[in-house]
CSV table of C-alpha atoms in Angstrom, one decimal:
chain,number,residue,atom,x,y,z
B,23,MET,CA,5.2,12.3,25.9
B,24,PHE,CA,2.3,12.5,28.4
B,25,ALA,CA,1.5,13.9,31.8
B,26,SER,CA,-0.8,13.0,34.7
B,27,TYR,CA,-3.4,15.7,34.7
B,28,HIS,CA,-7.0,16.6,35.5
B,29,VAL,CA,-9.9,15.6,33.2
B,30,PRO,CA,-10.9,18.9,31.4
B,31,LEU,CA,-14.0,20.0,33.4
B,32,LYS,CA,-16.2,20.5,30.3
B,33,GLU,CA,-15.6,16.8,29.4
B,34,ARG,CA,-16.1,15.2,32.9
B,35,SER,CA,-19.7,14.5,32.4
B,36,SER,CA,-18.7,12.3,29.2
B,37,TYR,CA,-17.0,9.8,31.4
B,38,PRO,CA,-18.0,7.5,34.4
B,39,PRO,CA,-18.5,8.8,38.0
B,40,GLY,CA,-14.9,9.3,39.7
B,41,ALA,CA,-13.2,10.4,36.4
B,42,TYR,CA,-11.2,13.3,37.7
B,43,TYR,CA,-7.7,12.4,36.5
B,44,ALA,CA,-6.3,11.6,33.1
B,45,ILE,CA,-3.3,10.9,31.0
B,46,MET,CA,-2.9,13.8,28.8
B,47,PRO,CA,-0.5,14.0,25.8
B,48,ARG,CA,2.1,16.8,25.7
B,49,PRO,CA,2.1,19.5,24.8
B,50,LEU,CA,-1.1,20.6,26.3
B,51,PHE,CA,-3.4,23.0,24.4
B,52,GLN,CA,-7.0,24.2,25.3
B,53,ASP,CA,-8.5,21.6,23.1
B,54,THR,CA,-6.3,18.7,24.0
B,55,LYS,CA,-8.2,15.4,24.6
B,56,PRO,CA,-7.2,12.8,27.2
B,57,ILE,CA,-5.6,9.5,25.9
B,58,ALA,CA,-6.6,7.6,29.1
B,59,ILE,CA,-8.9,8.3,32.0
B,60,VAL,CA,-8.3,7.3,35.6
B,61,ILE,CA,-11.5,6.2,37.5
B,62,GLN,CA,-11.1,6.3,41.3
B,63,GLU,CA,-12.9,4.0,43.5
B,64,LEU,CA,-14.3,5.6,46.6
B,65,GLU,CA,-15.5,3.7,49.7
B,66,VAL,CA,-19.2,3.9,50.4
B,67,GLU,CA,-18.7,5.2,53.9
B,68,GLU,CA,-16.4,7.9,52.7
B,69,VAL,CA,-18.8,9.4,50.2
B,70,SER,CA,-22.5,8.7,50.6
B,71,GLY,CA,-24.1,7.5,47.5
B,72,ALA,CA,-20.9,7.3,45.5
B,73,GLU,CA,-21.2,4.8,42.5
B,74,PRO,CA,-18.6,2.2,41.9
B,75,PRO,CA,-16.8,2.5,38.6
B,76,PHE,CA,-18.0,0.5,35.6
B,77,ASN,CA,-21.4,-0.1,37.0
B,78,SER,CA,-22.5,2.4,34.4
B,79,LEU,CA,-20.3,3.6,31.7
B,80,GLN,CA,-22.6,6.5,30.7
B,81,ARG,CA,-24.4,9.2,32.5
B,82,SER,CA,-26.1,12.4,31.4
B,83,SER,CA,-24.3,15.7,31.3
B,84,THR,CA,-26.7,17.2,33.9
B,85,GLU,CA,-26.2,14.3,36.5
B,86,THR,CA,-24.4,15.2,39.6
B,87,THR,CA,-23.2,12.8,42.3
B,88,SER,CA,-21.9,13.4,45.8
B,89,SER,CA,-18.5,12.1,44.7
B,90,ASP,CA,-18.3,15.2,42.3
B,91,GLN,CA,-18.5,17.5,45.3
B,92,TYR,CA,-16.1,15.3,47.3
B,93,HIS,CA,-13.4,15.4,44.6
B,94,GLU,CA,-13.9,19.1,43.9
B,95,GLU,CA,-12.8,19.6,47.5
B,96,LEU,CA,-10.1,16.9,47.3
B,97,MET,CA,-8.5,18.7,44.4
B,98,ALA,CA,-8.6,22.2,45.9
B,99,ASP,CA,-5.0,21.8,46.6
B,100,THR,CA,-3.2,19.4,44.2
B,101,HIS,CA,0.1,19.8,46.1
B,102,ASP,CA,-1.3,18.5,49.4
B,103,PHE,CA,0.7,15.4,50.2
B,104,ARG,CA,-2.0,14.0,52.6
B,105,GLN,CA,-4.7,14.2,49.7
B,106,ARG,CA,-2.4,12.5,47.2
B,107,HIS,CA,-1.4,9.8,49.6
B,108,SER,CA,-5.0,9.1,50.3
B,109,ARG,CA,-5.8,8.8,46.7
B,110,VAL,CA,-3.0,6.4,45.9
B,111,ARG,CA,-4.0,3.9,48.5
B,112,LYS,CA,-7.4,3.3,46.8
B,113,PRO,CA,-8.1,1.1,43.8
B,114,PHE,CA,-8.4,2.9,40.5
B,115,THR,CA,-9.0,1.8,36.9
B,116,ILE,CA,-7.7,3.1,33.7
B,117,ILE,CA,-9.9,3.4,30.7
B,118,SER,CA,-9.5,4.6,27.1
B,119,PRO,CA,-11.6,7.8,25.9
B,120,ALA,CA,-13.7,5.2,24.2
B,121,LEU,CA,-14.6,3.8,27.7
B,122,GLU,CA,-12.7,0.5,27.0
B,123,LYS,CA,-11.1,-0.8,30.2
B,124,LEU,CA,-7.2,-0.8,29.9
B,125,CYS,CA,-6.1,-1.9,33.4
B,126,ARG,CA,-7.1,-1.9,37.0
B,127,VAL,CA,-4.6,-1.2,39.8
B,128,GLU,CA,-5.0,-2.3,43.6
B,129,LEU,CA,-2.7,-1.8,46.5
B,130,GLU,CA,-1.7,-4.9,48.6
B,131,GLU,CA,-1.3,-3.3,52.0
B,132,ASN,CA,0.8,-6.1,53.5
B,133,ALA,CA,3.3,-6.3,50.6
B,134,GLY,CA,3.3,-2.6,50.1
B,135,GLU,CA,2.9,-3.2,46.3
B,136,HIS,CA,0.5,-1.9,43.7
B,137,TYR,CA,-0.7,-4.7,41.3
B,138,VAL,CA,-1.6,-3.8,37.8
B,139,TYR,CA,-4.2,-6.1,36.1
B,140,ALA,CA,-5.3,-6.4,32.6
B,141,PRO,CA,-9.1,-6.4,31.8
B,142,ASP,CA,-9.1,-10.2,31.8
B,143,GLY,CA,-7.5,-10.4,35.3
B,144,ILE,CA,-4.0,-11.3,34.2
B,145,LEU,CA,-1.3,-9.6,36.3
B,146,LEU,CA,0.7,-7.1,34.2
B,147,ALA,CA,2.9,-5.8,36.8
B,148,LYS,CA,3.9,-5.1,40.4
B,149,ILE,CA,5.0,-1.7,41.5
B,150,HIS,CA,6.5,-0.5,44.7
B,151,ARG,CA,8.7,2.1,46.2
B,152,THR,CA,11.7,2.0,48.6
B,153,PRO,CA,12.3,5.3,50.6
B,154,GLY,CA,15.5,7.2,50.6
B,155,ARG,CA,17.8,7.3,53.6
B,156,PHE,CA,21.0,8.8,54.9
B,157,PHE,CA,22.1,6.1,57.2
B,158,PRO,CA,23.7,3.6,57.5
B,159,MET,CA,24.6,4.5,53.9
B,160,PRO,CA,22.9,7.1,51.6
B,161,ARG,CA,20.2,5.6,49.2
B,162,ARG,CA,18.0,7.5,46.9
B,163,ALA,CA,14.2,6.8,47.0
B,164,ARG,CA,13.7,4.3,44.2
B,165,TRP,CA,10.8,2.8,42.3
B,166,HIS,CA,10.7,-0.8,41.3
B,167,THR,CA,8.5,-2.1,38.6
B,168,GLU,CA,8.3,-5.8,37.8
B,169,VAL,CA,6.6,-6.6,34.6
B,170,THR,CA,5.3,-10.1,33.9
B,171,ARG,CA,6.0,-11.8,30.6
B,172,GLY,CA,4.0,-15.0,30.4
B,173,ASN,CA,6.2,-18.0,30.9
B,174,GLU,CA,9.5,-15.9,30.7
B,175,ALA,CA,11.1,-14.4,33.6
B,176,PRO,CA,9.7,-11.1,34.9
B,177,LEU,CA,11.5,-7.9,33.7
B,178,HIS,CA,12.6,-5.7,36.5
B,179,TYR,CA,12.8,-1.9,36.2
B,180,SER,CA,14.5,0.3,38.7
B,181,ALA,CA,14.2,4.1,38.7
B,182,PRO,CA,16.0,6.2,41.5
B,183,LYS,CA,14.7,9.6,42.2
B,184,GLY,CA,17.0,12.3,40.9
B,185,THR,CA,20.1,11.8,38.9
B,186,ILE,CA,23.5,11.4,40.4
B,187,THR,CA,24.6,14.7,38.9
B,188,ALA,CA,21.7,16.5,40.2
B,189,TRP,CA,22.1,15.1,43.7
B,190,THR,CA,25.9,15.9,43.6
B,191,TRP,CA,25.1,19.7,42.9
B,192,PHE,CA,22.4,19.6,45.4
B,193,VAL,CA,24.6,18.5,48.2
B,194,LEU,CA,27.4,20.9,47.1
B,195,PHE,CA,25.0,23.8,47.2
B,196,SER,CA,23.2,22.6,50.4
B,197,PRO,CA,24.5,25.6,52.5
B,198,LEU,CA,22.8,28.0,49.9
B,199,TRP,CA,19.7,25.9,50.0
B,200,ALA,CA,19.6,26.2,53.7
B,201,ALA,CA,19.9,29.8,53.8
B,202,LEU,CA,17.2,30.1,51.1
B,203,LEU,CA,15.0,27.9,53.2
B,204,ILE,CA,15.3,30.1,56.3
B,205,PHE,CA,14.8,33.2,54.1
B,206,GLY,CA,11.6,31.5,52.6
B,207,LEU,CA,10.2,30.5,56.0
B,208,LEU,CA,10.6,34.1,57.3
B,209,ALA,CA,9.0,35.5,54.2
B,210,LYS,CA,6.2,33.0,54.7
B,211,PHE,CA,5.6,33.9,58.3
B,212,LEU,CA,6.2,37.7,58.0
B,213,ALA,CA,4.8,38.5,54.5
B,214,GLY,CA,2.5,35.5,53.8
B,215,MET,CA,4.7,34.6,50.6
B,216,ASP,CA,4.8,31.1,49.4
B,217,ALA,CA,8.2,29.5,50.2
B,218,ALA,CA,7.8,26.4,48.2
B,219,PHE,CA,10.3,27.5,45.6
B,220,VAL,CA,13.3,27.4,47.9
B,221,TRP,CA,13.4,23.6,48.5
B,222,GLU,CA,13.1,21.6,45.3
B,223,MET,CA,15.0,18.4,45.6
B,224,PRO,CA,16.2,16.5,42.5
B,225,ALA,CA,13.2,14.6,41.1
B,226,ARG,CA,14.1,13.4,37.6
B,227,THR,CA,13.5,9.6,37.4
B,228,LYS,CA,14.4,7.1,34.7
B,229,TRP,CA,13.0,3.6,34.6
B,230,ARG,CA,15.7,1.2,33.2
B,231,ALA,CA,16.1,-2.7,33.1
B,232,GLY,CA,19.7,-3.2,34.2
B,233,PHE,CA,21.9,-1.0,32.0
B,234,ALA,CA,19.6,-1.0,29.1
B,235,LYS,CA,18.2,2.2,27.6
B,236,TRP,CA,15.5,4.0,29.7
B,237,ARG,CA,12.0,3.0,29.0
B,238,MET,CA,10.3,5.8,30.9
B,239,ASP,CA,11.7,9.1,31.8
B,240,PHE,CA,10.1,11.6,34.3
B,241,ARG,CA,11.3,15.2,33.8
B,242,SER,CA,10.2,17.2,36.9
B,243,ILE,CA,10.8,20.6,35.3
B,244,SER,CA,8.1,20.1,32.7
B,245,ASP,CA,6.2,17.5,34.8
B,246,THR,CA,6.2,15.3,31.7
B,247,TYR,CA,6.7,11.4,31.2
B,248,TYR,CA,8.7,10.3,28.1
B,249,LEU,CA,7.8,6.7,27.2
B,250,ASN,CA,9.8,4.4,25.0
B,251,THR,CA,7.4,1.3,24.4
B,252,GLU,CA,10.0,-1.1,23.0
B,253,ASP,CA,9.2,-3.4,25.8
B,254,LEU,CA,7.2,-1.5,28.5
B,255,ASP,CA,3.5,-2.0,28.1
B,256,TYR,CA,1.8,1.4,27.9
B,257,ARG,CA,-0.8,0.4,30.3
B,258,VAL,CA,1.9,-0.4,33.0
B,259,ALA,CA,3.5,3.0,32.1
B,260,TYR,CA,0.3,4.9,32.7
B,261,ALA,CA,-0.3,3.1,36.0
B,262,GLN,CA,3.3,3.7,37.1
B,263,ALA,CA,2.9,7.5,36.2
B,264,ILE,CA,-0.3,7.9,38.2
B,265,ILE,CA,1.2,6.0,41.1
B,266,HIS,CA,4.3,8.1,40.8
B,267,SER,CA,2.6,11.5,40.6
B,268,TRP,CA,0.3,10.9,43.6
B,269,SER,CA,3.2,9.4,45.8
B,270,ASN,CA,5.8,12.2,45.2
């Protein structure tokens, strides 16, 4: 079990510049240590003086870069979709707590796919998302993960957002959701109350290859990813989890 989470502030200086997100084991305690670190790559014109990742894997505990201030502001509201969408479009690298490079993730804009590369440059997987729709026929938003396997055919994982049961109940109770939404909006405008609680669409997501047993399961209530590593590389799972958490 793991979660996409922030690097603990007291440990941030132990990692390279740009280390603001991590893969954290569940359950989370005060002294829980990351099991993987996400290094975001910032554009030079976006953050003056920002250092590209892996130019230096060590920095002193008192060193401060302009990227620190940038990300403190960026993370002020972790639920801001625009901020998360901006992050997921930039390359990032995942490293171990021992500063060993695990994989690098890049977005191919034209194809709309994220490519996951091993440290030696070998392609591990391709990841993309198809949006949900109502017409011409209902379709849930869905994640597609294609894992390369050397000379063998790629293994395709598909993960629709929300279970059929959850969506069925959601539709059946849609009049109630609509009433709650109106009430929440009125509460927000008249009393300044947060109305986010009234419109939570089904979000549980399971990655499967055909009808095989799930290999990764995201449970939105606990914001936790459950991983079955039988044939899903943990590096691909970490990359997919980061992209998923930043895109939803």
